């Protein structure tokens, strides 16, 4: 789960396992596997980095180098 900020400044936590795609339009649009969409303030690259960090943390290799 990662935190994101909606355009109305509401902070929410989303399940990264349910994300289907990310798109910069120029706001970042997150599309979920059920086809729901939300727009967030964070840039696409920041969301991508949070997803990678989350997955590393749950897989137990947060300190592993690439």
PQR file with spaces between the fields and no chain letter, atoms N, CA, C, O and H, PARSE charges and radii, in Angstrom:
ATOM       1  N    UNK     1       0.852   -1.173    0.000 -0.4000 1.5000
ATOM       2  CA   UNK     1       0.000    0.000    0.000 -0.0000 2.0000
ATOM       3  C    UNK     1       0.898    1.237    0.000  0.5500 1.7000
ATOM       4  O    UNK     1       1.918    1.283    0.688 -0.5500 1.4000
ATOM       5  N    UNK     2       0.498    2.232   -0.784 -0.4000 1.5000
ATOM       6  CA   UNK     2       1.245    3.493   -0.831 -0.0000 2.0000
ATOM       7  C    UNK     2       0.277    4.658   -0.624  0.5500 1.7000
ATOM       8  O    UNK     2      -0.914    4.560   -0.918 -0.5500 1.4000
ATOM       9  H    UNK     2      -0.331    2.195   -1.342  0.4000 1.0000
ATOM      10  N    UNK     3       0.822    5.762   -0.109 -0.4000 1.5000
ATOM      11  CA   UNK     3       0.027    6.972    0.071 -0.0000 2.0000
ATOM      12  C    UNK     3       0.116    7.827   -1.179  0.5500 1.7000
ATOM      13  O    UNK     3       1.176    7.955   -1.791 -0.5500 1.4000
ATOM      14  H    UNK     3       1.790    5.842    0.130  0.4000 1.0000
ATOM      15  N    UNK     4      -1.026    8.414   -1.548 -0.4000 1.5000
ATOM      16  CA   UNK     4      -1.094    9.369   -2.652 -0.0000 2.0000
ATOM      17  C    UNK     4      -1.972   10.532   -2.217  0.5500 1.7000
ATOM      18  O    UNK     4      -2.752   10.419   -1.272 -0.5500 1.4000
ATOM      19  H    UNK     4      -1.888    8.310   -1.050  0.4000 1.0000
ATOM      20  N    UNK     5      -1.833   11.651   -2.920 -0.4000 1.5000
ATOM      21  CA   UNK     5      -2.615   12.847   -2.605 -0.0000 2.0000
ATOM      22  C    UNK     5      -3.522   13.179   -3.778  0.5500 1.7000
ATOM      23  O    UNK     5      -3.058   13.425   -4.891 -0.5500 1.4000
ATOM      24  H    UNK     5      -1.199   11.743   -3.688  0.4000 1.0000
ATOM      25  N    UNK     6      -4.809   13.180   -3.514 -0.4000 1.5000
ATOM      26  CA   UNK     6      -5.768   13.536   -4.565 -0.0000 2.0000
ATOM      27  C    UNK     6      -5.684   15.024   -4.854  0.5500 1.7000
ATOM      28  O    UNK     6      -5.066   15.763   -4.087 -0.5500 1.4000
ATOM      29  H    UNK     6      -5.187   12.980   -2.610  0.4000 1.0000
ATOM      30  N    UNK     7      -6.277   15.471   -5.919 -0.4000 1.5000
ATOM      31  CA   UNK     7      -6.205   16.871   -6.315 -0.0000 2.0000
ATOM      32  C    UNK     7      -6.862   17.803   -5.297  0.5500 1.7000
ATOM      33  O    UNK     7      -6.548   18.993   -5.255 -0.5500 1.4000
ATOM      34  H    UNK     7      -6.779   14.871   -6.542  0.4000 1.0000
ATOM      35  N    UNK     8      -7.778   17.267   -4.472 -0.4000 1.5000
ATOM      36  CA   UNK     8      -8.433   18.071   -3.435 -0.0000 2.0000
ATOM      37  C    UNK     8      -7.664   18.034   -2.109  0.5500 1.7000
ATOM      38  O    UNK     8      -8.199   18.423   -1.071 -0.5500 1.4000
ATOM      39  H    UNK     8      -8.033   16.300   -4.507  0.4000 1.0000
ATOM      40  N    UNK     9      -6.408   17.565   -2.144 -0.4000 1.5000
ATOM      41  CA   UNK     9      -5.504   17.467   -0.990 -0.0000 2.0000
ATOM      42  C    UNK     9      -5.847   16.340   -0.021  0.5500 1.7000
ATOM      43  O    UNK     9      -5.222   16.234    1.034 -0.5500 1.4000
ATOM      44  H    UNK     9      -5.973   17.249   -2.987  0.4000 1.0000
ATOM      45  N    UNK    10      -6.808   15.509   -0.347 -0.4000 1.5000
ATOM      46  CA   UNK    10      -7.121   14.351    0.494 -0.0000 2.0000
ATOM      47  C    UNK    10      -6.041   13.292    0.285  0.5500 1.7000
ATOM      48  O    UNK    10      -5.714   12.932   -0.846 -0.5500 1.4000
ATOM      49  H    UNK    10      -7.316   15.594   -1.204  0.4000 1.0000
ATOM      50  N    UNK    11      -5.497   12.802    1.394 -0.4000 1.5000
ATOM      51  CA   UNK    11      -4.490   11.744    1.327 -0.0000 2.0000
ATOM      52  C    UNK    11      -5.205   10.414    1.427  0.5500 1.7000
ATOM      53  O    UNK    11      -6.095   10.229    2.257 -0.5500 1.4000
ATOM      54  H    UNK    11      -5.763   13.095    2.313  0.4000 1.0000
ATOM      55  N    UNK    12      -4.807    9.497    0.575 -0.4000 1.5000
ATOM      56  CA   UNK    12      -5.395    8.158    0.635 -0.0000 2.0000
ATOM      57  C    UNK    12      -4.308    7.113    0.435  0.5500 1.7000
ATOM      58  O    UNK    12      -3.235    7.400   -0.097 -0.5500 1.4000
ATOM      59  H    UNK    12      -4.084    9.647   -0.099  0.4000 1.0000
ATOM      60  N    UNK    13      -4.602    5.919    0.863 -0.4000 1.5000
ATOM      61  CA   UNK    13      -3.678    4.791    0.719 -0.0000 2.0000
ATOM      62  C    UNK    13      -4.294    3.846   -0.301  0.5500 1.7000
ATOM      63  O    UNK    13      -5.464    3.477   -0.198 -0.5500 1.4000
ATOM      64  H    UNK    13      -5.473    5.685    1.295  0.4000 1.0000
ATOM      65  N    UNK    14      -3.488    3.460   -1.291 -0.4000 1.5000
ATOM      66  CA   UNK    14      -3.999    2.576   -2.338 -0.0000 2.0000
ATOM      67  C    UNK    14      -3.200    1.275   -2.376  0.5500 1.7000
ATOM      68  O    UNK    14      -2.032    1.226   -1.988 -0.5500 1.4000
ATOM      69  H    UNK    14      -2.538    3.760   -1.375  0.4000 1.0000
ATOM      70  N    UNK    15      -3.854    0.243   -2.848 -0.4000 1.5000
ATOM      71  CA   UNK    15      -3.252   -1.075   -2.987 -0.0000 2.0000
ATOM      72  C    UNK    15      -2.540   -1.144   -4.338  0.5500 1.7000
ATOM      73  O    UNK    15      -3.189   -1.139   -5.385 -0.5500 1.4000
ATOM      74  H    UNK    15      -4.802    0.283   -3.164  0.4000 1.0000
ATOM      75  N    UNK    16      -1.208   -1.208   -4.316 -0.4000 1.5000
ATOM      76  CA   UNK    16      -0.459   -1.219   -5.575 -0.0000 2.0000
ATOM      77  C    UNK    16      -0.720   -2.479   -6.397  0.5500 1.7000
ATOM      78  O    UNK    16      -0.525   -2.477   -7.613 -0.5500 1.4000
ATOM      79  H    UNK    16      -0.681   -1.212   -3.467  0.4000 1.0000
ATOM      80  N    UNK    17      -1.155   -3.540   -5.750 -0.4000 1.5000
ATOM      81  CA   UNK    17      -1.438   -4.777   -6.485 -0.0000 2.0000
ATOM      82  C    UNK    17      -2.665   -4.633   -7.389  0.5500 1.7000
ATOM      83  O    UNK    17      -2.881   -5.456   -8.279 -0.5500 1.4000
ATOM      84  H    UNK    17      -1.313   -3.541   -4.763  0.4000 1.0000
ATOM      85  N    UNK    18      -3.458   -3.603   -7.163 -0.4000 1.5000
ATOM      86  CA   UNK    18      -4.676   -3.389   -7.964 -0.0000 2.0000
ATOM      87  C    UNK    18      -4.494   -2.329   -9.043  0.5500 1.7000
ATOM      88  O    UNK    18      -5.448   -1.990   -9.744 -0.5500 1.4000
ATOM      89  H    UNK    18      -3.283   -2.935   -6.440  0.4000 1.0000
ATOM      90  N    UNK    19      -3.274   -1.798   -9.185 -0.4000 1.5000
ATOM      91  CA   UNK    19      -3.017   -0.786  -10.212 -0.0000 2.0000
ATOM      92  C    UNK    19      -2.809   -1.470  -11.562  0.5500 1.7000
ATOM      93  O    UNK    19      -2.005   -2.393  -11.693 -0.5500 1.4000
ATOM      94  H    UNK    19      -2.499   -2.073   -8.616  0.4000 1.0000
ATOM      95  N    UNK    20      -3.539   -1.005  -12.542 -0.4000 1.5000
ATOM      96  CA   UNK    20      -3.384   -1.528  -13.904 -0.0000 2.0000
ATOM      97  C    UNK    20      -2.408   -0.665  -14.694  0.5500 1.7000
ATOM      98  O    UNK    20      -1.549   -1.185  -15.406 -0.5500 1.4000
ATOM      99  H    UNK    20      -4.192   -0.255  -12.436  0.4000 1.0000
ATOM     100  N    UNK    21      -2.542    0.683  -14.567 -0.4000 1.5000
ATOM     101  CA   UNK    21      -1.649    1.568  -15.320 -0.0000 2.0000
ATOM     102  C    UNK    21      -1.553    2.934  -14.662  0.5500 1.7000
ATOM     103  O    UNK    21      -2.392    3.321  -13.848 -0.5500 1.4000
ATOM     104  H    UNK    21      -3.240    1.106  -13.989  0.4000 1.0000
ATOM     105  N    UNK    22      -0.487    3.662  -15.046 -0.4000 1.5000
ATOM     106  CA   UNK    22      -0.265    5.044  -14.640 -0.0000 2.0000
ATOM     107  C    UNK    22      -0.129    5.860  -15.908  0.5500 1.7000
ATOM     108  O    UNK    22       0.449    5.402  -16.894 -0.5500 1.4000
ATOM     109  H    UNK    22       0.194    3.348  -15.707  0.4000 1.0000
ATOM     110  N    UNK    23      -0.670    7.086  -15.878 -0.4000 1.5000
ATOM     111  CA   UNK    23      -0.599    7.936  -17.063 -0.0000 2.0000
ATOM     112  C    UNK    23      -0.450    9.389  -16.625  0.5500 1.7000
ATOM     113  O    UNK    23      -1.137    9.837  -15.707 -0.5500 1.4000
ATOM     114  H    UNK    23      -1.139    7.458  -15.077  0.4000 1.0000
ATOM     115  N    UNK    24       0.447   10.126  -17.281 -0.4000 1.5000
ATOM     116  CA   UNK    24       0.610   11.556  -17.031 -0.0000 2.0000
ATOM     117  C    UNK    24      -0.175   12.313  -18.098  0.5500 1.7000
ATOM     118  O    UNK    24       0.079   12.143  -19.290 -0.5500 1.4000
ATOM     119  H    UNK    24       1.005    9.763  -18.027  0.4000 1.0000
ATOM     120  N    UNK    25      -1.142   13.160  -17.672 -0.4000 1.5000
ATOM     121  CA   UNK    25      -2.051   13.789  -18.646 -0.0000 2.0000
ATOM     122  C    UNK    25      -2.297   15.283  -18.524  0.5500 1.7000
ATOM     123  O    UNK    25      -3.316   15.635  -19.117 -0.5500 1.4000
ATOM     124  H    UNK    25      -1.348   13.298  -16.703  0.4000 1.0000
ATOM     125  N    UNK    26      -1.656   16.220  -17.933 -0.4000 1.5000
ATOM     126  CA   UNK    26      -0.389   16.189  -17.224 -0.0000 2.0000
ATOM     127  C    UNK    26      -0.503   15.730  -15.772  0.5500 1.7000
ATOM     128  O    UNK    26       0.503   15.330  -15.186 -0.5500 1.4000
ATOM     129  H    UNK    26      -0.828   15.934  -17.450  0.4000 1.0000
ATOM     130  N    UNK    27      -1.717   15.774  -15.161 -0.4000 1.5000
ATOM     131  CA   UNK    27      -1.837   15.189  -13.826 -0.0000 2.0000
ATOM     132  C    UNK    27      -1.696   13.681  -13.952  0.5500 1.7000
ATOM     133  O    UNK    27      -1.953   13.111  -15.012 -0.5500 1.4000
ATOM     134  H    UNK    27      -2.534   16.099  -15.637  0.4000 1.0000
ATOM     135  N    UNK    28      -1.287   13.044  -12.869 -0.4000 1.5000
ATOM     136  CA   UNK    28      -1.110   11.601  -12.912 -0.0000 2.0000
ATOM     137  C    UNK    28      -2.453   10.907  -12.703  0.5500 1.7000
ATOM     138  O    UNK    28      -3.152   11.168  -11.725 -0.5500 1.4000
ATOM     139  H    UNK    28      -1.078   13.507  -12.008  0.4000 1.0000
ATOM     140  N    UNK    29      -2.800   10.035  -13.621 -0.4000 1.5000
ATOM     141  CA   UNK    29      -4.027    9.252  -13.535 -0.0000 2.0000
ATOM     142  C    UNK    29      -3.644    7.810  -13.225  0.5500 1.7000
ATOM     143  O    UNK    29      -2.843    7.199  -13.933 -0.5500 1.4000
ATOM     144  H    UNK    29      -2.232    9.823  -14.416  0.4000 1.0000
ATOM     145  N    UNK    30      -4.228    7.280  -12.160 -0.4000 1.5000
ATOM     146  CA   UNK    30      -4.023    5.882  -11.788 -0.0000 2.0000
ATOM     147  C    UNK    30      -5.274    5.120  -12.177  0.5500 1.7000
ATOM     148  O    UNK    30      -6.377    5.461  -11.749 -0.5500 1.4000
ATOM     149  H    UNK    30      -4.878    7.776  -11.585  0.4000 1.0000
ATOM     150  N    UNK    31      -5.102    4.091  -12.985 -0.4000 1.5000
ATOM     151  CA   UNK    31      -6.208    3.230  -13.380 -0.0000 2.0000
ATOM     152  C    UNK    31      -6.041    1.899  -12.669  0.5500 1.7000
ATOM     153  O    UNK    31      -4.966    1.299  -12.682 -0.5500 1.4000
ATOM     154  H    UNK    31      -4.206    3.814  -13.332  0.4000 1.0000
ATOM     155  N    UNK    32      -7.123    1.450  -12.048 -0.4000 1.5000
ATOM     156  CA   UNK    32      -7.103    0.198  -11.298 -0.0000 2.0000
ATOM     157  C    UNK    32      -7.643   -0.952  -12.143  0.5500 1.7000
ATOM     158  O    UNK    32      -8.243   -0.733  -13.195 -0.5500 1.4000
ATOM     159  H    UNK    32      -7.996    1.937  -12.037  0.4000 1.0000
ATOM     160  N    UNK    33      -7.426   -2.162  -11.679 -0.4000 1.5000
ATOM     161  CA   UNK    33      -7.845   -3.340  -12.442 -0.0000 2.0000
ATOM     162  C    UNK    33      -9.354   -3.408  -12.637  0.5500 1.7000
ATOM     163  O    UNK    33      -9.826   -4.085  -13.550 -0.5500 1.4000
ATOM     164  H    UNK    33      -6.939   -2.340  -10.825  0.4000 1.0000
ATOM     165  N    UNK    34     -10.124   -2.715  -11.789 -0.4000 1.5000
ATOM     166  CA   UNK    34     -11.582   -2.692  -11.957 -0.0000 2.0000
ATOM     167  C    UNK    34     -12.014   -1.516  -12.841  0.5500 1.7000
ATOM     168  O    UNK    34     -13.207   -1.241  -12.975 -0.5500 1.4000
ATOM     169  H    UNK    34      -9.741   -2.164  -11.048  0.4000 1.0000
ATOM     170  N    UNK    35     -11.025   -0.815  -13.452 -0.4000 1.5000
ATOM     171  CA   UNK    35     -11.213    0.305  -14.379 -0.0000 2.0000
ATOM     172  C    UNK    35     -11.571    1.620  -13.706  0.5500 1.7000
ATOM     173  O    UNK    35     -11.811    2.609  -14.399 -0.5500 1.4000
ATOM     174  H    UNK    35     -10.056   -1.039  -13.343  0.4000 1.0000
ATOM     175  N    UNK    36     -11.617    1.667  -12.356 -0.4000 1.5000
ATOM     176  CA   UNK    36     -11.757    2.944  -11.656 -0.0000 2.0000
ATOM     177  C    UNK    36     -10.494    3.752  -11.897  0.5500 1.7000
ATOM     178  O    UNK    36      -9.412    3.192  -12.072 -0.5500 1.4000
ATOM     179  H    UNK    36     -11.422    0.863  -11.793  0.4000 1.0000
ATOM     180  N    UNK    37     -10.638    5.074  -11.906 -0.4000 1.5000
ATOM     181  CA   UNK    37      -9.497    5.963  -12.113 -0.0000 2.0000
ATOM     182  C    UNK    37      -9.510    7.047  -11.051  0.5500 1.7000
ATOM     183  O    UNK    37     -10.571    7.508  -10.628 -0.5500 1.4000
ATOM     184  H    UNK    37     -11.517    5.529  -11.764  0.4000 1.0000
ATOM     185  N    UNK    38      -8.307    7.454  -10.621 -0.4000 1.5000
ATOM     186  CA   UNK    38      -8.180    8.602   -9.745 -0.0000 2.0000
ATOM     187  C    UNK    38      -7.042    9.473  -10.273  0.5500 1.7000
ATOM     188  O    UNK    38      -6.098    8.976  -10.888 -0.5500 1.4000
ATOM     189  H    UNK    38      -7.445    7.080  -10.964  0.4000 1.0000
ATOM     190  N    UNK    39      -7.147   10.776  -10.023 -0.4000 1.5000
ATOM     191  CA   UNK    39      -6.086   11.712  -10.379 -0.0000 2.0000
ATOM     192  C    UNK    39      -5.387   12.117   -9.091  0.5500 1.7000
ATOM     193  O    UNK    39      -6.029   12.405   -8.081 -0.5500 1.4000
ATOM     194  H    UNK    39      -7.914   11.179   -9.524  0.4000 1.0000
ATOM     195  N    UNK    40      -4.058   12.132   -9.145 -0.4000 1.5000
ATOM     196  CA   UNK    40      -3.278   12.468   -7.962 -0.0000 2.0000
ATOM     197  C    UNK    40      -2.267   13.560   -8.281  0.5500 1.7000
ATOM     198  O    UNK    40      -1.922   13.798   -9.438 -0.5500 1.4000
ATOM     199  H    UNK    40      -3.537   11.897   -9.965  0.4000 1.0000
ATOM     200  N    UNK    41      -1.798   14.222   -7.215 -0.4000 1.5000
ATOM     201  CA   UNK    41      -0.854   15.333   -7.366 -0.0000 2.0000
ATOM     202  C    UNK    41       0.568   14.875   -7.658  0.5500 1.7000
ATOM     203  O    UNK    41       1.312   15.570   -8.349 -0.5500 1.4000
ATOM     204  H    UNK    41      -2.078   14.029   -6.274  0.4000 1.0000
ATOM     205  N    UNK    42       0.953   13.714   -7.139 -0.4000 1.5000
ATOM     206  CA   UNK    42       2.318   13.244   -7.311 -0.0000 2.0000
ATOM     207  C    UNK    42       2.602   12.966   -8.780  0.5500 1.7000
ATOM     208  O    UNK    42       1.751   12.445   -9.501 -0.5500 1.4000
ATOM     209  H    UNK    42       0.348   13.149   -6.577  0.4000 1.0000
ATOM     210  N    UNK    43       3.821   13.324   -9.220 -0.4000 1.5000
ATOM     211  CA   UNK    43       4.197   13.011  -10.606 -0.0000 2.0000
ATOM     212  C    UNK    43       4.283   11.497  -10.827  0.5500 1.7000
ATOM     213  O    UNK    43       4.498   10.730   -9.888 -0.5500 1.4000
ATOM     214  H    UNK    43       4.512   13.747   -8.634  0.4000 1.0000
ATOM     215  N    UNK    44       4.114   11.095  -12.057 -0.4000 1.5000
ATOM     216  CA   UNK    44       4.144    9.678  -12.415 -0.0000 2.0000
ATOM     217  C    UNK    44       5.414    8.993  -11.911  0.5500 1.7000
ATOM     218  O    UNK    44       5.349    7.889  -11.371 -0.5500 1.4000
ATOM     219  H    UNK    44       3.939   11.718  -12.819  0.4000 1.0000
ATOM     220  N    UNK    45       6.555    9.635  -12.083 -0.4000 1.5000
ATOM     221  CA   UNK    45       7.825    9.030  -11.672 -0.0000 2.0000
ATOM     222  C    UNK    45       7.870    8.779  -10.167  0.5500 1.7000
ATOM     223  O    UNK    45       8.414    7.766   -9.726 -0.5500 1.4000
ATOM     224  H    UNK    45       6.608   10.531  -12.523  0.4000 1.0000
ATOM     225  N    UNK    46       7.308    9.686   -9.380 -0.4000 1.5000
ATOM     226  CA   UNK    46       7.286    9.503   -7.925 -0.0000 2.0000
ATOM     227  C    UNK    46       6.407    8.321   -7.530  0.5500 1.7000
ATOM     228  O    UNK    46       6.764    7.543   -6.645 -0.5500 1.4000
ATOM     229  H    UNK    46       6.866   10.508   -9.738  0.4000 1.0000
ATOM     230  N    UNK    47       5.270    8.192   -8.182 -0.4000 1.5000
ATOM     231  CA   UNK    47       4.385    7.049   -7.916 -0.0000 2.0000
ATOM     232  C    UNK    47       5.103    5.753   -8.289  0.5500 1.7000
ATOM     233  O    UNK    47       5.038    4.772   -7.547 -0.5500 1.4000
ATOM     234  H    UNK    47       4.980    8.824   -8.901  0.4000 1.0000
ATOM     235  N    UNK    48       5.779    5.744   -9.422 -0.4000 1.5000
ATOM     236  CA   UNK    48       6.522    4.555   -9.847 -0.0000 2.0000
ATOM     237  C    UNK    48       7.584    4.180   -8.820  0.5500 1.7000
ATOM     238  O    UNK    48       7.749    3.003   -8.499 -0.5500 1.4000
ATOM     239  H    UNK    48       5.831    6.541  -10.025  0.4000 1.0000
ATOM     240  N    UNK    49       8.304    5.171   -8.304 -0.4000 1.5000
ATOM     241  CA   UNK    49       9.333    4.910   -7.300 -0.0000 2.0000
ATOM     242  C    UNK    49       8.734    4.365   -6.011  0.5500 1.7000
ATOM     243  O    UNK    49       9.323    3.488   -5.379 -0.5500 1.4000
ATOM     244  H    UNK    49       8.171    6.127   -8.565  0.4000 1.0000
ATOM     245  N    UNK    50       7.574    4.870   -5.616 -0.4000 1.5000
ATOM     246  CA   UNK    50       6.906    4.365   -4.414 -0.0000 2.0000
ATOM     247  C    UNK    50       6.477    2.909   -4.599  0.5500 1.7000
ATOM     248  O    UNK    50       6.570    2.104   -3.672 -0.5500 1.4000
ATOM     249  H    UNK    50       7.096    5.582   -6.129  0.4000 1.0000
ATOM     250  N    UNK    51       6.012    2.583   -5.790 -0.4000 1.5000
ATOM     251  CA   UNK    51       5.606    1.205   -6.076 -0.0000 2.0000
ATOM     252  C    UNK    51       6.809    0.272   -5.986  0.5500 1.7000
ATOM     253  O    UNK    51       6.731   -0.792   -5.372 -0.5500 1.4000
ATOM     254  H    UNK    51       5.937    3.237   -6.543  0.4000 1.0000
ATOM     255  N    UNK    52       7.919    0.672   -6.596 -0.4000 1.5000
ATOM     256  CA   UNK    52       9.135   -0.145   -6.551 -0.0000 2.0000
ATOM     257  C    UNK    52       9.612   -0.318   -5.117  0.5500 1.7000
ATOM     258  O    UNK    52       9.963   -1.427   -4.714 -0.5500 1.4000
ATOM     259  H    UNK    52       7.983    1.536   -7.095  0.4000 1.0000
ATOM     260  N    UNK    53       9.630    0.761   -4.339 -0.4000 1.5000
ATOM     261  CA   UNK    53      10.070    0.686   -2.943 -0.0000 2.0000
ATOM     262  C    UNK    53       9.147   -0.222   -2.131  0.5500 1.7000
ATOM     263  O    UNK    53       9.616   -1.002   -1.302 -0.5500 1.4000
ATOM     264  H    UNK    53       9.345    1.662   -4.666  0.4000 1.0000
ATOM     265  N    UNK    54       7.859   -0.125   -2.363 -0.4000 1.5000
ATOM     266  CA   UNK    54       6.900   -0.984   -1.668 -0.0000 2.0000
ATOM     267  C    UNK    54       7.148   -2.453   -2.001  0.5500 1.7000
ATOM     268  O    UNK    54       7.187   -3.301   -1.110 -0.5500 1.4000
ATOM     269  H    UNK    54       7.478    0.508   -3.037  0.4000 1.0000
ATOM     270  N    UNK    55       7.312   -2.743   -3.267 -0.4000 1.5000
ATOM     271  CA   UNK    55       7.525   -4.138   -3.670 -0.0000 2.0000
ATOM     272  C    UNK    55       8.837   -4.688   -3.129  0.5500 1.7000
ATOM     273  O    UNK    55       8.908   -5.854   -2.741 -0.5500 1.4000
ATOM     274  H    UNK    55       7.280   -2.054   -3.991  0.4000 1.0000
ATOM     275  N    UNK    56       9.873   -3.862   -3.101 -0.4000 1.5000
ATOM     276  CA   UNK    56      11.141   -4.293   -2.509 -0.0000 2.0000
ATOM     277  C    UNK    56      10.968   -4.586   -1.022  0.5500 1.7000
ATOM     278  O    UNK    56      11.503   -5.568   -0.508 -0.5500 1.4000
ATOM     279  H    UNK    56       9.816   -2.915   -3.417  0.4000 1.0000
ATOM     280  N    UNK    57      10.223   -3.734   -0.343 -0.4000 1.5000
ATOM     281  CA   UNK    57      10.019   -3.903    1.101 -0.0000 2.0000
ATOM     282  C    UNK    57       9.247   -5.195    1.402  0.5500 1.7000
ATOM     283  O    UNK    57       9.596   -5.912    2.339 -0.5500 1.4000
ATOM     284  H    UNK    57       9.789   -2.936   -0.761  0.4000 1.0000
ATOM     285  N    UNK    58       8.211   -5.498    0.627 -0.4000 1.5000
ATOM     286  CA   UNK    58       7.431   -6.698    0.937 -0.0000 2.0000
ATOM     287  C    UNK    58       8.137   -7.971    0.488  0.5500 1.7000
ATOM     288  O    UNK    58       7.850   -9.055    0.996 -0.5500 1.4000
ATOM     289  H    UNK    58       7.927   -4.916   -0.135  0.4000 1.0000
ATOM     290  N    UNK    59       9.065   -7.842   -0.468 -0.4000 1.5000
ATOM     291  CA   UNK    59       9.807   -9.012   -0.909 -0.0000 2.0000
ATOM     292  C    UNK    59      11.079   -9.237   -0.092  0.5500 1.7000
ATOM     293  O    UNK    59      11.815  -10.195   -0.331 -0.5500 1.4000
ATOM     294  H    UNK    59       9.298   -6.961   -0.880  0.4000 1.0000
ATOM     295  N    UNK    60      11.332   -8.354    0.868 -0.4000 1.5000
ATOM     296  CA   UNK    60      12.456   -8.552    1.781 -0.0000 2.0000
ATOM     297  C    UNK    60      13.814   -8.223    1.211  0.5500 1.7000
ATOM     298  O    UNK    60      14.827   -8.654    1.763 -0.5500 1.4000
ATOM     299  H    UNK    60      10.735   -7.576    1.062  0.4000 1.0000
ATOM     300  N    UNK    61      13.873   -7.467    0.118 -0.4000 1.5000
ATOM     301  CA   UNK    61      15.177   -7.104   -0.437 -0.0000 2.0000
ATOM     302  C    UNK    61      15.288   -5.598   -0.621  0.5500 1.7000
ATOM     303  O    UNK    61      15.755   -5.123   -1.656 -0.5500 1.4000
ATOM     304  H    UNK    61      13.051   -7.117   -0.330  0.4000 1.0000
ATOM     305  N    UNK    62      14.850   -4.842    0.402 -0.4000 1.5000
ATOM     306  CA   UNK    62      14.851   -3.393    0.328 -0.0000 2.0000
ATOM     307  C    UNK    62      16.267   -2.830    0.136  0.5500 1.7000
ATOM     308  O    UNK    62      16.428   -1.761   -0.451 -0.5500 1.4000
ATOM     309  H    UNK    62      14.471   -5.228    1.243  0.4000 1.0000
ATOM     310  N    UNK    63      17.284   -3.533    0.622 -0.4000 1.5000
ATOM     311  CA   UNK    63      18.641   -3.046    0.492 -0.0000 2.0000
ATOM     312  C    UNK    63      19.406   -3.609   -0.687  0.5500 1.7000
ATOM     313  O    UNK    63      20.586   -3.310   -0.867 -0.5500 1.4000
ATOM     314  H    UNK    63      17.153   -4.402    1.099  0.4000 1.0000
ATOM     315  N    UNK    64      18.737   -4.428   -1.498 -0.4000 1.5000
ATOM     316  CA   UNK    64      19.432   -5.064   -2.619 -0.0000 2.0000
ATOM     317  C    UNK    64      19.689   -4.058   -3.724  0.5500 1.7000
ATOM     318  O    UNK    64      18.815   -3.260   -4.064 -0.5500 1.4000
ATOM     319  H    UNK    64      17.778   -4.671   -1.352  0.4000 1.0000
ATOM     320  N    UNK    65      20.892   -4.095   -4.285 -0.4000 1.5000
ATOM     321  CA   UNK    65      21.248   -3.202   -5.392 -0.0000 2.0000
ATOM     322  C    UNK    65      20.833   -3.811   -6.720  0.5500 1.7000
ATOM     323  O    UNK    65      20.612   -5.017   -6.826 -0.5500 1.4000
ATOM     324  H    UNK    65      21.603   -4.742   -4.009  0.4000 1.0000
ATOM     325  N    UNK    66      20.733   -2.965   -7.721 -0.4000 1.5000
ATOM     326  CA   UNK    66      20.325   -3.455   -9.041 -0.0000 2.0000
ATOM     327  C    UNK    66      21.512   -3.942   -9.839  0.5500 1.7000
ATOM     328  O    UNK    66      21.351   -4.389  -10.974 -0.5500 1.4000
ATOM     329  H    UNK    66      20.913   -1.985   -7.635  0.4000 1.0000
